PDB file of C-alpha atoms in Angstrom:
ATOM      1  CA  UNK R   1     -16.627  30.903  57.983  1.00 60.00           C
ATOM      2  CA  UNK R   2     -18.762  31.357  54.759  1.00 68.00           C
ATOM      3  CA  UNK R   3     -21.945  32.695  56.956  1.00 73.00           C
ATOM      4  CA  UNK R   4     -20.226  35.472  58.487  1.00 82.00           C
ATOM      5  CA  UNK R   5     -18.603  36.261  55.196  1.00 83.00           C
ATOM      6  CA  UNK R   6     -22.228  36.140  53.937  1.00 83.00           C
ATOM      7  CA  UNK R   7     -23.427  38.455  56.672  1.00 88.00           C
ATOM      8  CA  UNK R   8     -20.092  40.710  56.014  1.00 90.00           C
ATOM      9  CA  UNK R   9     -21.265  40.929  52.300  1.00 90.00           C
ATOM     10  CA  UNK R  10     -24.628  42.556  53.488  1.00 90.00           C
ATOM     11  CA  UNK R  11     -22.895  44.927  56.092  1.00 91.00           C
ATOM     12  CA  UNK R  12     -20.958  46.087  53.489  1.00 92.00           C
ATOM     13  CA  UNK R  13     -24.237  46.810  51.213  1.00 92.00           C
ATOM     14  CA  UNK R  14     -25.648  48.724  53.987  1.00 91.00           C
ATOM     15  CA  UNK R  15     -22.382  50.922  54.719  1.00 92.00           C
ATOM     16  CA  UNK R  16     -22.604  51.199  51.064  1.00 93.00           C
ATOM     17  CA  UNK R  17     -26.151  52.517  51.499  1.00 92.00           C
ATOM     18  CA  UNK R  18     -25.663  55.353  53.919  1.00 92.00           C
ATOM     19  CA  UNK R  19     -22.692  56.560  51.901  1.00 92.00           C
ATOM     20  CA  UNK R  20     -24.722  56.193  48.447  1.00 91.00           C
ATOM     21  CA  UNK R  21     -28.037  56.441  49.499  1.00 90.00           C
ATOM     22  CA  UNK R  22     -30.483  53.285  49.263  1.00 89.00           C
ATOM     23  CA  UNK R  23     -31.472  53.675  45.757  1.00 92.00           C
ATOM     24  CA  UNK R  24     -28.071  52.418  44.436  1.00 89.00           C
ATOM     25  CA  UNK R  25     -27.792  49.559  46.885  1.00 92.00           C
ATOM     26  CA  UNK R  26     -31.380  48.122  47.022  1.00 93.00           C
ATOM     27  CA  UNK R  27     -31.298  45.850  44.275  1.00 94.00           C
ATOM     28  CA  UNK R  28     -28.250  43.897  45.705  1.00 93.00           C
ATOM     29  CA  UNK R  29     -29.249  44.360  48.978  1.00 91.00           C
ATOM     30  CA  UNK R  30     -32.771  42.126  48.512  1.00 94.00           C
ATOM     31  CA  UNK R  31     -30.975  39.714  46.458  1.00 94.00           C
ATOM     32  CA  UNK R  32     -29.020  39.205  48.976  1.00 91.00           C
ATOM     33  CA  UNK R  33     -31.663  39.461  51.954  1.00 90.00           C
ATOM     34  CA  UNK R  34     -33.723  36.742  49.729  1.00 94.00           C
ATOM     35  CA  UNK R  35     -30.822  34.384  49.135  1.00 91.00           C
ATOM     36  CA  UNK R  36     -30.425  34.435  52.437  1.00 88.00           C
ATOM     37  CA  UNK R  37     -33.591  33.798  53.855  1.00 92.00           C
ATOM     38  CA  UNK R  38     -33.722  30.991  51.316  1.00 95.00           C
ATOM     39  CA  UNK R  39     -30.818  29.114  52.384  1.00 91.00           C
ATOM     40  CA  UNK R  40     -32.726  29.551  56.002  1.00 92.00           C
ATOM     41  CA  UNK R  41     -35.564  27.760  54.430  1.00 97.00           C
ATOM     42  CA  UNK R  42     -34.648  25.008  52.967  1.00 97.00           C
ATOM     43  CA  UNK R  43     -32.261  24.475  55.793  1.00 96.00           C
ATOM     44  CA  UNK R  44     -35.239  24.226  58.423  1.00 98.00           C
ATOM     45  CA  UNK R  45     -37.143  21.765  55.418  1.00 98.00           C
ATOM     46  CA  UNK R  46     -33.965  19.646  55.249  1.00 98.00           C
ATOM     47  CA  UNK R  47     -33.939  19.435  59.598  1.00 98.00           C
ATOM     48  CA  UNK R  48     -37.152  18.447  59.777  1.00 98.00           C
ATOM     49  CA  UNK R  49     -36.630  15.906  57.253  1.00 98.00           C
ATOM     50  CA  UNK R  50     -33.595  14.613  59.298  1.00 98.00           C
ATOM     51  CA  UNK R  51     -35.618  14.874  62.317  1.00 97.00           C
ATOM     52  CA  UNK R  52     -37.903  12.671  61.733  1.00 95.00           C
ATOM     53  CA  UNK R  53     -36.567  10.322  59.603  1.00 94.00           C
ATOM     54  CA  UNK R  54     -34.062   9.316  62.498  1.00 94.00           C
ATOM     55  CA  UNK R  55     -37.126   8.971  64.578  1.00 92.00           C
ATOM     56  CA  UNK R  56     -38.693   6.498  62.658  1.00 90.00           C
ATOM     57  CA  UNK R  57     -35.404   5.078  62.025  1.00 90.00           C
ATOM     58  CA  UNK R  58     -35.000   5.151  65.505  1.00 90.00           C
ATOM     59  CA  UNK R  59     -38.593   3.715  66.476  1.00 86.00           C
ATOM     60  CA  UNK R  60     -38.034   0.335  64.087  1.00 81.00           C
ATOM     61  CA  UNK R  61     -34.721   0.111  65.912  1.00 76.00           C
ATOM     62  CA  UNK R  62     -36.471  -0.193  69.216  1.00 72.00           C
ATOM     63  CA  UNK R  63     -38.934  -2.832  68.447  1.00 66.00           C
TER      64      UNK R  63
END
C-alpha cells in the first residue's frame, strides 16, 4: 500500500505540473524522485546482503 501511495504522491506533482507549470513543482518533484530512488538503493544493498549471507549460511549448513 505505501508504494503506490508513494507513486500517487508523484502523479499528483506532475498533474500539478501541467496545471502550474514545472517551475512551481520541481523542487518537490526531485525530492521526491531522489527519495525514491534512494529507498531503491539501499533496498538492492540490503538484498544482496541477504543474498549472500544465506548462501554462506547455507554452504556451512551443507558440510
Amino acid at each position: 500500500v505505501a508504494p503506490a501511495a508513494y507513486i500517487e504522491t508523484i502523479t499528483r506533482y506532475i498533474e500539478e505540473g501541467l496545471t502550474s507549470g514545472w517551475a512551481a513543482i520541481l523542487p518537490k518533484l526531485t525530492k521526491a524522485l531522489f527519495t525514491m530512488a534512494a529507498l531503491y538503493l539501499v533496498s538492492l544493498i540490503l538484498t544482496t546482503i541477504y543474498t549472500q549471507l544465506m548462501a554462506h549460511v547455507t554452504q556451512g549448513f551443507l558440510h
